[in-house]
Coordinates of C-alpha atoms in Angstrom, one line a residue:
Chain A
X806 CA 0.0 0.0 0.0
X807 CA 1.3 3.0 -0.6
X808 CA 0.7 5.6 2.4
X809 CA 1.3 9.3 2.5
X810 CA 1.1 11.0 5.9
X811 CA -2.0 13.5 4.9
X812 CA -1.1 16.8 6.8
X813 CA -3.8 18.9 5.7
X814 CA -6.6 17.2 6.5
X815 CA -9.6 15.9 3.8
X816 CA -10.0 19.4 2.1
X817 CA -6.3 19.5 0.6
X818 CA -7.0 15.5 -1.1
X819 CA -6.7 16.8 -3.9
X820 CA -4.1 19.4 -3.3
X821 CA -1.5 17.5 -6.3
X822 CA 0.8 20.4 -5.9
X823 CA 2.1 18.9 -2.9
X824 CA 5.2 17.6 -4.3
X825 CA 7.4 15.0 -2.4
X826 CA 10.8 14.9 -1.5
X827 CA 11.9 11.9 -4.1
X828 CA 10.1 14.0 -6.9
X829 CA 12.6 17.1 -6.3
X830 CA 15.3 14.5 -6.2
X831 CA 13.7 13.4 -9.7
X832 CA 14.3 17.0 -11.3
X833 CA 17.5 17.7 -9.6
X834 CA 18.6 14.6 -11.5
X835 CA 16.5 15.8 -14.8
X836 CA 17.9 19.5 -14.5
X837 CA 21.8 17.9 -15.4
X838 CA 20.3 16.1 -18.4
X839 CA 18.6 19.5 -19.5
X840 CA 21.7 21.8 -20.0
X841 CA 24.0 22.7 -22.4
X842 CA 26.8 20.7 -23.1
X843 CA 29.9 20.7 -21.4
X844 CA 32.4 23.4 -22.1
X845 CA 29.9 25.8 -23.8
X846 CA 30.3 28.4 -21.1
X847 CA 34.4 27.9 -22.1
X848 CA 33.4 28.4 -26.0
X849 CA 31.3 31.4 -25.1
X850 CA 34.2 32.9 -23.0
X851 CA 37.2 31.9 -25.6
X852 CA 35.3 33.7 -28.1
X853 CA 34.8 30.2 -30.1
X854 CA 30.8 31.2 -29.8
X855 CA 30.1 35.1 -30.4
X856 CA 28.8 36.3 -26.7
X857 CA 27.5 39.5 -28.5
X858 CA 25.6 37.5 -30.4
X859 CA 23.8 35.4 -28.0
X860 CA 23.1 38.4 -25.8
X861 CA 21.3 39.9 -28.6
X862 CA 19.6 37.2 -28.8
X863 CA 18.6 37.0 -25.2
X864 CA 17.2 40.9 -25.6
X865 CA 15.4 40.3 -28.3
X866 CA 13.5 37.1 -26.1
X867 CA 13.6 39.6 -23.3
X868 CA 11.6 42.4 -24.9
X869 CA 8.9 40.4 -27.3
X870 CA 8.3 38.5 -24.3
X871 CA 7.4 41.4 -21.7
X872 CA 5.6 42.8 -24.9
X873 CA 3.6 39.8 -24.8
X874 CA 2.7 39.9 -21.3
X875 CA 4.3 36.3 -20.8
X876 CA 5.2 34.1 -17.6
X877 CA 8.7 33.9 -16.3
X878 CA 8.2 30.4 -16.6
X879 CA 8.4 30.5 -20.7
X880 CA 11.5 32.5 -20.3
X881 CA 13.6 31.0 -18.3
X882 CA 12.4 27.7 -21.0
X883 CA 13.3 30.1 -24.2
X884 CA 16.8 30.6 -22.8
X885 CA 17.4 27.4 -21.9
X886 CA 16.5 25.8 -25.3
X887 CA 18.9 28.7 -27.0
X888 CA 22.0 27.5 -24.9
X889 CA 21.2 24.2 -25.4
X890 CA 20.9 24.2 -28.8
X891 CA 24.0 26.5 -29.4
X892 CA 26.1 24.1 -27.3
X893 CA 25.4 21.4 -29.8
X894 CA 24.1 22.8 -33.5
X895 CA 26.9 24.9 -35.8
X896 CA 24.9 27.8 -37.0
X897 CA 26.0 29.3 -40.0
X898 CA 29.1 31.9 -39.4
X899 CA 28.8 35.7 -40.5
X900 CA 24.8 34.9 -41.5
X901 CA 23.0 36.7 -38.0
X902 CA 19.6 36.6 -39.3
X903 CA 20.1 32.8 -38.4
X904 CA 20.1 33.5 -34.7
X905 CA 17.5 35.8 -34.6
X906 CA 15.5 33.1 -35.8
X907 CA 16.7 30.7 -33.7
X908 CA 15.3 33.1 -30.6
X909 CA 12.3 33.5 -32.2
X910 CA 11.9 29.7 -32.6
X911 CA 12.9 29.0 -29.2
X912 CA 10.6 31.9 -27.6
X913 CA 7.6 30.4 -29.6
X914 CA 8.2 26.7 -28.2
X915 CA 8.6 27.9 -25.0
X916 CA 5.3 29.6 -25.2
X917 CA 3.2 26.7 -27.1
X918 CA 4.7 24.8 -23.6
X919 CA 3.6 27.4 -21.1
X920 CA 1.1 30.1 -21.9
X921 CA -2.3 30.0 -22.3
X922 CA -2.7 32.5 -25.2
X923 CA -0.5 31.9 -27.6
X924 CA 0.0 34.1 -30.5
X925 CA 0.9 32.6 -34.0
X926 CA 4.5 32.2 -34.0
X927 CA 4.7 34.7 -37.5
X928 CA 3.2 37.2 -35.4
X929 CA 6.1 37.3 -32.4
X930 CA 8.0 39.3 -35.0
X931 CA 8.6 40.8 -38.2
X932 CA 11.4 39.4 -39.8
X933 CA 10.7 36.5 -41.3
X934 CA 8.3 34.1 -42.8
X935 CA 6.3 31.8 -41.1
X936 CA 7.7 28.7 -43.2
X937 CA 10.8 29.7 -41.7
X938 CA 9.9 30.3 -38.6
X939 CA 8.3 26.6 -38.3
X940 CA 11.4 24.7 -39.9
X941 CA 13.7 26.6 -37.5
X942 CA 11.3 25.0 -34.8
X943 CA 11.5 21.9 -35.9
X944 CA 15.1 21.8 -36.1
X945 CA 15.5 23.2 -32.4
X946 CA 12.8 20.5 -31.0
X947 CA 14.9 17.6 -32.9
X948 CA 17.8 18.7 -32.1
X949 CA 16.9 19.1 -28.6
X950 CA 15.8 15.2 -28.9
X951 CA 12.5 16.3 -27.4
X952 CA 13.0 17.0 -24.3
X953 CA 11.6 20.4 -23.5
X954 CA 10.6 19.8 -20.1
X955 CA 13.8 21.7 -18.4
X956 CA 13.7 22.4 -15.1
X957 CA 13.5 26.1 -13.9
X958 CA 13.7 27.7 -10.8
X959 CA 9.9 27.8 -11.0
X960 CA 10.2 23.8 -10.9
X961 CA 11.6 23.8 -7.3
X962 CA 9.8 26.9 -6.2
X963 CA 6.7 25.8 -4.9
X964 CA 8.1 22.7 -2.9
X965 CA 10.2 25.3 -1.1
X966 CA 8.0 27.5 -0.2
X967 CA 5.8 24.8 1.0
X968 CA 8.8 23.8 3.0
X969 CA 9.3 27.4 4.3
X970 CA 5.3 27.7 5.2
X971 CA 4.8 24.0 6.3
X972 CA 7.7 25.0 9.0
X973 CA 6.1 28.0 9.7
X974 CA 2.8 26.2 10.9
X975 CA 4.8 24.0 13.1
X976 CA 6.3 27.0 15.0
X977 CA 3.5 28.2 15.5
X978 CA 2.3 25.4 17.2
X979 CA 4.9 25.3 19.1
X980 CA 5.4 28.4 20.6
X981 CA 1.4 28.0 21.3
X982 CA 2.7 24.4 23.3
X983 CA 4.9 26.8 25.5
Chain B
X525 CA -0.8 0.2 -9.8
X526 CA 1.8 2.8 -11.1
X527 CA 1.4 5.7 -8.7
X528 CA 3.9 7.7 -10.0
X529 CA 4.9 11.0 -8.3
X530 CA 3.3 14.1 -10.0
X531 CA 6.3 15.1 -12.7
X532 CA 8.4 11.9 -12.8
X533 CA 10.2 11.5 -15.8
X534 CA 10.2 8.7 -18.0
X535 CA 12.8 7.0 -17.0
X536 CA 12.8 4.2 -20.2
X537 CA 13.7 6.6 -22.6
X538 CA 17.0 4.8 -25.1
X539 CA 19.4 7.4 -26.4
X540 CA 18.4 7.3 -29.9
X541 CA 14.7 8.3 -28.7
X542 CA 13.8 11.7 -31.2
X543 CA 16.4 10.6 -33.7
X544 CA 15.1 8.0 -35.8
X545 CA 13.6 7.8 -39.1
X546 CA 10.2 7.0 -40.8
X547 CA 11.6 4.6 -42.3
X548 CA 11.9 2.4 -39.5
X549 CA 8.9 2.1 -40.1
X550 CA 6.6 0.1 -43.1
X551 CA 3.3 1.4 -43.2
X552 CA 0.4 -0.8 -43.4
X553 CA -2.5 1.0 -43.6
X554 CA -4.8 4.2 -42.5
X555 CA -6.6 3.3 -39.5
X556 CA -7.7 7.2 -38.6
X557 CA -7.9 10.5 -38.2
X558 CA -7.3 11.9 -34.5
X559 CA -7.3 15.7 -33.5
X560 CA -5.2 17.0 -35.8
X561 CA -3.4 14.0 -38.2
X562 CA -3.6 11.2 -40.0
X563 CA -3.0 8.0 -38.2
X564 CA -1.4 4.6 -39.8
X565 CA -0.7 1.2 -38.6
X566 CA 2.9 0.3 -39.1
X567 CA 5.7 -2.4 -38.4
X568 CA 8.9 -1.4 -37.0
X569 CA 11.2 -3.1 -39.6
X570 CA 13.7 -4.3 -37.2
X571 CA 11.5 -5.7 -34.5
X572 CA 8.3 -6.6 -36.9
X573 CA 6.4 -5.1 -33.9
X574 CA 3.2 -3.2 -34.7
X575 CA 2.9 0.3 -33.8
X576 CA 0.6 3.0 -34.9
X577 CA 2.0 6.4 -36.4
X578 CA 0.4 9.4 -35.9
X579 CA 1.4 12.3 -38.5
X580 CA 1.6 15.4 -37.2
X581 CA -0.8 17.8 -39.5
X582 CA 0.9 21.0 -40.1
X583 CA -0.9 23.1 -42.6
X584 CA -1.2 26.0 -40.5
X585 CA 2.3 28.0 -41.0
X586 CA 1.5 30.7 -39.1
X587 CA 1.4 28.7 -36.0
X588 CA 4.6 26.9 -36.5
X589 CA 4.4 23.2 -35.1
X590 CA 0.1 22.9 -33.5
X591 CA 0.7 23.7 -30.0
X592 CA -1.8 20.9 -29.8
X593 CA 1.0 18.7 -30.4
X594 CA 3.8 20.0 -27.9
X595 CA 1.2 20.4 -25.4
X596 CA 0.1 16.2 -26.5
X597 CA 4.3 15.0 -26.4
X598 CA 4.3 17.4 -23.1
X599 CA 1.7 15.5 -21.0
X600 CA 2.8 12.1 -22.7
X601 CA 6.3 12.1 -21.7
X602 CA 4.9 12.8 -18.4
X603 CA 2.3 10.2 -18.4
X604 CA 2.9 6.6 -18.0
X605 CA 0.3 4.4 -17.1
X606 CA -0.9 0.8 -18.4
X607 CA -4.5 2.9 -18.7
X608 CA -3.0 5.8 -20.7
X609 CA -1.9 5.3 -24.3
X610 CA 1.9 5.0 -24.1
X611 CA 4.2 7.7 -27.0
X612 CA 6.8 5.5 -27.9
X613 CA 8.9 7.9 -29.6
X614 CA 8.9 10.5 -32.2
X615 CA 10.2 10.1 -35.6
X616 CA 11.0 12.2 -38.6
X617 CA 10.2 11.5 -42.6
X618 CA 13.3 12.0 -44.5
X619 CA 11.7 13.6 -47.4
X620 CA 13.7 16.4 -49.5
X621 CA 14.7 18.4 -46.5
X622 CA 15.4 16.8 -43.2
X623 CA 12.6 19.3 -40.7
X624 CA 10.3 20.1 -44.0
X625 CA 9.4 16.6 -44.0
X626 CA 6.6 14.7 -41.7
X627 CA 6.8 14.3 -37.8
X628 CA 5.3 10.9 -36.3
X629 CA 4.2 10.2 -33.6
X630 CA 4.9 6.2 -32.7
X631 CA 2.2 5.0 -30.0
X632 CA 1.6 1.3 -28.9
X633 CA -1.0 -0.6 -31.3
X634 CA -4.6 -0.6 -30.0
X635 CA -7.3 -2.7 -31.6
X636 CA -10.6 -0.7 -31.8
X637 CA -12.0 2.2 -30.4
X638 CA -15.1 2.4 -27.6
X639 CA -17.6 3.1 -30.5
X640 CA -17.1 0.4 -32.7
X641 CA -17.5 -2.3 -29.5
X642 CA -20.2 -0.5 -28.1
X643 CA -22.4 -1.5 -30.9
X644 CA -22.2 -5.1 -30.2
X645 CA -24.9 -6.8 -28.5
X646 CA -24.0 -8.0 -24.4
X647 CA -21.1 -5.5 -24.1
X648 CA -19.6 -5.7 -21.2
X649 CA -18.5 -2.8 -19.8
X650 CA -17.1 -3.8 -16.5
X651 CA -13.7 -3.3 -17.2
X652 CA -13.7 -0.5 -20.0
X653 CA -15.3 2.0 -17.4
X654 CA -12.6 1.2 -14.3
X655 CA -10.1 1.7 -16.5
X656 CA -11.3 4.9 -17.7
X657 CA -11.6 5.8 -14.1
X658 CA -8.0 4.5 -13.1
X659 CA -6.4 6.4 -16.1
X660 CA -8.4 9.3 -15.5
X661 CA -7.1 9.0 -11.5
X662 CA -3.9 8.8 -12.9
X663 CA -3.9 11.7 -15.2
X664 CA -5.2 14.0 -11.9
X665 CA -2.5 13.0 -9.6
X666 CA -0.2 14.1 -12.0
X667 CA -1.6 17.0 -12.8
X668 CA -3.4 16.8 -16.1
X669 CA -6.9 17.7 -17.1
X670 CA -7.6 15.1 -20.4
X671 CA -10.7 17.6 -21.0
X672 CA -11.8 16.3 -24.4
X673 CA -13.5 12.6 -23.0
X674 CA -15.3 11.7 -25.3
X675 CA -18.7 9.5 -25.2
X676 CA -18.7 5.3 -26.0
X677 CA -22.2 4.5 -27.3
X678 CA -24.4 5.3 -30.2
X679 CA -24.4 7.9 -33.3
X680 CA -21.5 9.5 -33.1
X681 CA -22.0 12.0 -36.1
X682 CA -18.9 12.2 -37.7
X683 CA -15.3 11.0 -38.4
X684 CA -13.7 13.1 -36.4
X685 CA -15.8 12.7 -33.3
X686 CA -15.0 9.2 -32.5
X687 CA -14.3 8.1 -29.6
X688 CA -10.3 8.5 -27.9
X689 CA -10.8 5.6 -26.1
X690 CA -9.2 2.9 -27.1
X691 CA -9.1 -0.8 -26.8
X692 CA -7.0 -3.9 -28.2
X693 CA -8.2 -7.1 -28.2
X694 CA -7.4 -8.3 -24.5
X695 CA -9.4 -5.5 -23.4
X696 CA -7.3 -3.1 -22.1
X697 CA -8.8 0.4 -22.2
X698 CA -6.2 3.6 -23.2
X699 CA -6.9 7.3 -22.8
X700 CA -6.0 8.9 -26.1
X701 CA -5.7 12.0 -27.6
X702 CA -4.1 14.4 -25.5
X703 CA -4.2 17.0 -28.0
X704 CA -6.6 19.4 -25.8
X705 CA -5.1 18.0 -22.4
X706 CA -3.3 20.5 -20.2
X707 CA -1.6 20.6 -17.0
X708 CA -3.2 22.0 -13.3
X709 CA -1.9 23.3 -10.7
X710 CA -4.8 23.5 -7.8
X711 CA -4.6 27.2 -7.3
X712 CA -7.3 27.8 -9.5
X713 CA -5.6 30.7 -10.0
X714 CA -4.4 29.9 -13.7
X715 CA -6.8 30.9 -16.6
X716 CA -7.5 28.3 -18.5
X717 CA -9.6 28.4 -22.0
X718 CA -12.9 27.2 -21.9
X719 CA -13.6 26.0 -25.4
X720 CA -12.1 22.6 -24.8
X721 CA -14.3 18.9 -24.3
X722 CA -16.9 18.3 -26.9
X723 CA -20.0 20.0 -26.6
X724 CA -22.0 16.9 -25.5
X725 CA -19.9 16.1 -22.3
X726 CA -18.9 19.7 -21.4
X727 CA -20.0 20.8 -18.2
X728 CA -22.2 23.7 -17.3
X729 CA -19.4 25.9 -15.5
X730 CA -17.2 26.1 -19.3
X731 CA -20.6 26.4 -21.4
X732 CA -21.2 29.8 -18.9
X733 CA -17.6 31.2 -20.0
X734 CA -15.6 30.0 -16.7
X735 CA -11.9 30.2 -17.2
X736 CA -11.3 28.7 -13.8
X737 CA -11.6 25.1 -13.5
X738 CA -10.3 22.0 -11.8
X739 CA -10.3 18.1 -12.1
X740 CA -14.4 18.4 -11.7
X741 CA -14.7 19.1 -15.3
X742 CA -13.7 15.9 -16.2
X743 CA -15.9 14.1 -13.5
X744 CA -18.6 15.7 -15.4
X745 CA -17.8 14.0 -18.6
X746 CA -17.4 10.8 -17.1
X747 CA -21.4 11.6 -15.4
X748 CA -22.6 11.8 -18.9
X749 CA -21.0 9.0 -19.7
X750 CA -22.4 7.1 -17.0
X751 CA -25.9 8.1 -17.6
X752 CA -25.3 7.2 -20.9
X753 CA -24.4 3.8 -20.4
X754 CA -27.3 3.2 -18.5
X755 CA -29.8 4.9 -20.8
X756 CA -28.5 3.9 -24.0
X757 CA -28.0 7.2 -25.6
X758 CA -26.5 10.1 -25.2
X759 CA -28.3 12.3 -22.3
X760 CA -27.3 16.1 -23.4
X761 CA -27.1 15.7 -27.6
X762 CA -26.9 19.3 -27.8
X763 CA -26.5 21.1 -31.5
X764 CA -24.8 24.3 -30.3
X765 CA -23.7 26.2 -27.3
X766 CA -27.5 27.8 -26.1
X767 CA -29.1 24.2 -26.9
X768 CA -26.3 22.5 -25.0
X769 CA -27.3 24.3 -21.7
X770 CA -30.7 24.2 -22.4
X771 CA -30.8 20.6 -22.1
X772 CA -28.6 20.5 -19.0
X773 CA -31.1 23.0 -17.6
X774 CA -33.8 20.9 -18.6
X775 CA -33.1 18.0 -16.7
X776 CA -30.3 19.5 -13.7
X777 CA -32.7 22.5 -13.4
X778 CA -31.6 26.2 -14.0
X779 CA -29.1 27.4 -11.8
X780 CA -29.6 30.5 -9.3
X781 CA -27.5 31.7 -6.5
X782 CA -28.9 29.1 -4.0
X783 CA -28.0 26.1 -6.0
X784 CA -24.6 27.5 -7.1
X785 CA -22.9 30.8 -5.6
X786 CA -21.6 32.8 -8.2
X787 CA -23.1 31.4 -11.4
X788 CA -24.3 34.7 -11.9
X789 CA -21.1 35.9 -12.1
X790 CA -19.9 33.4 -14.8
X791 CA -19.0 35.9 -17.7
X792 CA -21.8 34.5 -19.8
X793 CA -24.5 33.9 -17.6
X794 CA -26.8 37.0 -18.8
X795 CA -26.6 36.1 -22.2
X796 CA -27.7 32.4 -21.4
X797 CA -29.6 32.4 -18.3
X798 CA -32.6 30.8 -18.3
X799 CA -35.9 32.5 -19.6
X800 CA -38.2 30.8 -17.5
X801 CA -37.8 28.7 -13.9
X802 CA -36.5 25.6 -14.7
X803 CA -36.7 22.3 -11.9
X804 CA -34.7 19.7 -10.8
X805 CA -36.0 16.3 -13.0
X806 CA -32.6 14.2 -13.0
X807 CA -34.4 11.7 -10.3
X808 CA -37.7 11.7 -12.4
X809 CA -36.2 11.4 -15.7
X810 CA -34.2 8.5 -14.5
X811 CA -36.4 7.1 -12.2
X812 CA -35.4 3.6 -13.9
X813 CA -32.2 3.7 -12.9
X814 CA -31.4 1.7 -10.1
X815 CA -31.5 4.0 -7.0
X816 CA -27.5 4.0 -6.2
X817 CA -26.8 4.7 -9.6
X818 CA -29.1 7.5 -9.5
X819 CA -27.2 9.3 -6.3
X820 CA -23.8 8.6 -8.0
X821 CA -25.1 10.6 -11.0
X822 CA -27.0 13.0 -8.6
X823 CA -23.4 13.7 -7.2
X824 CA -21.8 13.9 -10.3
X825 CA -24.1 15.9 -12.5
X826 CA -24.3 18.9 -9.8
X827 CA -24.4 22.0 -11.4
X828 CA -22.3 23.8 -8.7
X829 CA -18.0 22.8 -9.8
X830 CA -17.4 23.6 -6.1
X831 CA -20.1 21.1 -4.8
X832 CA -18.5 18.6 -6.6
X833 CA -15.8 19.3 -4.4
X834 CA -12.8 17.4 -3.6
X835 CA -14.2 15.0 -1.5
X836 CA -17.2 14.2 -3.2
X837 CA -15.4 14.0 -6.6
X838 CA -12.9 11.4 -4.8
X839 CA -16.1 9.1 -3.4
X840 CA -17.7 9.1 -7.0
X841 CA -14.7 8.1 -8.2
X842 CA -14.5 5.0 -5.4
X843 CA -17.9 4.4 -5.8
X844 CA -17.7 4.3 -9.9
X845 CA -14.8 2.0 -9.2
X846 CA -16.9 -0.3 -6.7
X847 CA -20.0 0.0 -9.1
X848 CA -18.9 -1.6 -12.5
X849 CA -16.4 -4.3 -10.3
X850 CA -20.0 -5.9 -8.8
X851 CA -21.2 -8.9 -10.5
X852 CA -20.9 -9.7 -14.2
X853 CA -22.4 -6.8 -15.8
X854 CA -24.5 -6.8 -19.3
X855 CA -26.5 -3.5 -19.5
X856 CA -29.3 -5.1 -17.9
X857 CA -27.9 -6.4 -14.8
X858 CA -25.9 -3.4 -14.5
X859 CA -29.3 -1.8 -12.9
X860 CA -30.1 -5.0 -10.9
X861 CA -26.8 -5.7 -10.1
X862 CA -25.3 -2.8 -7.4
X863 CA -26.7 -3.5 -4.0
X864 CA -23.6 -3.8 -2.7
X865 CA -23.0 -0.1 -3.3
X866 CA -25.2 0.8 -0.5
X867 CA -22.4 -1.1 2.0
X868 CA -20.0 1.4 0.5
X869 CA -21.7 4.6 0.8
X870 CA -21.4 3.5 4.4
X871 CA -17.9 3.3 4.0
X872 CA -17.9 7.2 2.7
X873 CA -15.7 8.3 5.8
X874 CA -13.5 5.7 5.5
X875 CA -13.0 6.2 1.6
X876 CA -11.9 10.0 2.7
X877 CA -8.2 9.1 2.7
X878 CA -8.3 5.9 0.3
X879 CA -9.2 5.0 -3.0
X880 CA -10.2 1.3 -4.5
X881 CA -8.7 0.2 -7.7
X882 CA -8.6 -2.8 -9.4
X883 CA -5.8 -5.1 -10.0
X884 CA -3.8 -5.6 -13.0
X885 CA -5.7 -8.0 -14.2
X886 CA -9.1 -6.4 -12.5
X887 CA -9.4 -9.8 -11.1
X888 CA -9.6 -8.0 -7.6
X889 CA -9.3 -4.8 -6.2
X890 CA -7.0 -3.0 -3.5
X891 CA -7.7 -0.5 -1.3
X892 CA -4.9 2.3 -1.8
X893 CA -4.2 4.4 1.2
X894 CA -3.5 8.2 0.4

């Protein structure tokens, strides 16, 4: 049988958020496989990947996604797909146009994963055409194998602040005892 | 029973998973349309298993790749259940360009689907409904509303209505087509859309423009169900949106603030609201339903979302469980058949912190402890 001490009482049954200490092991484990390979922070630093470049990039994501009224949750998704797919794909040199796509691509996955409206992707920007747009997310999402369930901050968040309020209850309790 | 922890990973996955080709595949034949694709049984060349393929339709450009399908792979990769159709992996057509080309979607092979069986005379539907119930349990401890269940009997119009329950031929029951599925949290803070479920089995709260909903949506689509099992046809066949609530008004009664705090609130309420008072008629309508039956669907067709609160939606769900594992059940004993529900309705408090499900093999069943 499997049996779970039930804190709250009948009223929080259903209460899934509640998430237990071997599922935050889970993504801790999950968050390693979800990163950019090894040494792309030495690339970006040697100069072997344009820095520049990638933080225009990250400013374009930035600003089209405040425009947009998003969550924090897609961002933090959109950069991690762009880091992970620079630390593996060869984009073409001297050709910038092809990582402005790229952040348009990865923004637009990142939304389709997260938000509740989502605009068509053609409509994030101006640049291109939606064709492009839609091969460029293909390629990221195959390249990525798949896997666009990264863990963010916002993964982890609420099972600390349940920690943080769950301890909070219990002093209270206890200075009530004394 | 796989209880798996909300958000654990699938652990299974091989290191080629996302790479492969279409070609690994030989197509047999078109056995479908779902949501938003073709769907084709295959054989997997190298292990001359069957599979089916799922292409992923992508006519709209200015969408880029259908949300439908990253939210579907989303909530896949997270589900894995015996009762929830399993996404073996994805693979691309090689055609001209690489990412021009067709994306599949490989899911196990399943046999039929609920609507074909459901025409056959002596159905049972014993196990079909428990494992609806246990994949549907499943899906809400992990966090995922299916919201598109879709009914099992008679005249579904067309094509692309049939049913996304699926069957193969030892009679295991899947939950497919997670195309309109979407994660919860149970803050009910989240605004969700409210133009998902078809219209037949959508509840009263998304037909009055509610963007705020919870697990009890689905409970309502497994009520009409239910009732439809037991009545042989479809209990709300409404046309459009008005109709739709017109029926549900017809026979749950109209809704006011007494029955359900708030509903006047619901953003289209004045536009739908009832012209003249409406009554109560579930229990007169179905007055040939054996009575337990009746106070299960009493329960589950409450107008009120937060009436079919937490608790209540967990008992249904035990009791459904309990209902269809009595006896050997052909439509007809189905009604005769469920005195024994009456011991568990004693057994409410007790259920509070435990749930019944059957067995692998539904042989049995086994009290889970929560």
């Amino acid at each position: 049988y499997l049996i779970k001490d039930n804190h709250h009482g009948s009223e929080h049954l259903l209460d899934f958020s509640v998430q237990s200490d071997e599922t935050v092991l889970g993504l801790v484990g999950r968050e390693k496989e979800n990163l950019p390979q090894d040494g792309y922070l030495k690339r970006l630093l040697s100069g072997d990947l344009d820095l520049s470049v990638r933080k225009e990039a990250l400013d374009w994501i930035w600003k089209a996604h405040a425009y947009f009224d998003f969550g924090p949750c897609s961002l933090c998704l959109s950069v991690n797909y762009l880091d992970r797919f620079l630390s593996v794909y060869e984009l073409p040199r001297g050709k910038s146009w092809s990582m402005q796509l790229l952040a348009v691509a990865c923004l637009s996955i990142a939304a389709k994963m997260e938000e509740i409206k989502v605009p068509p992707c053609v409509d994030l920007q101006f640049a291109f055409e939606a064709k492009d747009i839609q091969r460029m997310e293909l390629l990221v999402l195959s390249t990525l194998r798949w896997k666009m369930q990264a863990s963010t901050p916002f993964s982890f968040l609420d099972y600390f602040l349940r920690k943080i309020t769950c301890d909070q209850v219990i002093v209270k309790s206890s200075i009530l005892r004394s | 029973m796989a209880m798996a922890a909300p958000g654990q990973l699938n652990v299974n996955e091989s290191p080629s998973w996302g790479s492969r080709s279409v070609d690994c595949f030989e197509k047999l034949e078109q056995i479908g349309e779902g949501t938003y694709g073709q769907v084709y049984m295959a054989r997997e060349i190298k292990t001359g298993e069957i599979v089916a393929l799922k292409k992923i339709r992508m006519d709209n450009e200015r969408e880029g790749f259908p949300i439908t399908a990253i939210r579907e792979i989303k909530i896949l990769k997270k589900l894995h259940h015996e009762n929830v159709i399993n996404l073996k992996e994805i693979v691309t057509s090689p055609d001209g360009n690489k990412y021009k080309g067709g994306i599949y979607m490989v899911f196990e092979y399943m046999d039929h689907d609920l609507t074909g069986l459901a025409d056959r005379p002596g159905m049972r539907f014993t196990v079909p409904q428990i494992k609806l119930l246990t994949g549907l349990h499943y899906c809400h401890v992990n966090q995922v509303l299916h919201r598109d269940i879709k009914g099992v009997l008679l005249l579904m119009p067309s094509k692309d209505t049939c049913s996304n329950l699926l069957i193969d031929n030892e009679g295991n029951l899947k939950l497919a087509d997670f195309g309109l599925a979407r994660s919860f949290s149970n803050e009910h803070n989240a605004n969700l859309t409210n133009r998902v479920i078809t219209l037949w089995y959508r509840p009263p709260e998304l037909l009055l423009g509610t963007t705020r909903y919870g697990p009890a949506v689905d409970m309502w689509s497994v009520g009409c169900i239910f009732a439809e099992l037991l009545h042989g046809k479809p209990i709300f066949p409404g046309k459009d949106e008005p109709e739709q609530l017109n029926k549900i008004f017809e026979l749950c009664g109209a809704p006011d603030e007494v029955n359900w705090p708030g509903v006047s609130k619901t953003p289209w309420y004045n536009q739908f609201k009832p012209t003249r008072p409406m009554k109560r008629r579930l229990r007169e309508v179905f007055r040939h339903f054996d009575r337990h039956a009746l106070e299960l669907l009493e329960k589950m067709l409450t107008l009120d979302p937060a009436q079919k609160g937490q608790d209540k939606l967990w008992i249904c769900t035990c009791c459904l469980c309990r209902f269809f594992l009595v006896g050997n059940m052909s439509r007809s004993n189905l009604q005769a058949n469920t005195a024994t529900l009456a011991g568990i309705c004693i057994f409410h408090n007790s259920l509070k912190h435990s749930i019944w499900l059957p067995s692998a093999d539904s042989s049995h069943i086994i009290l889970y402890a929560l």
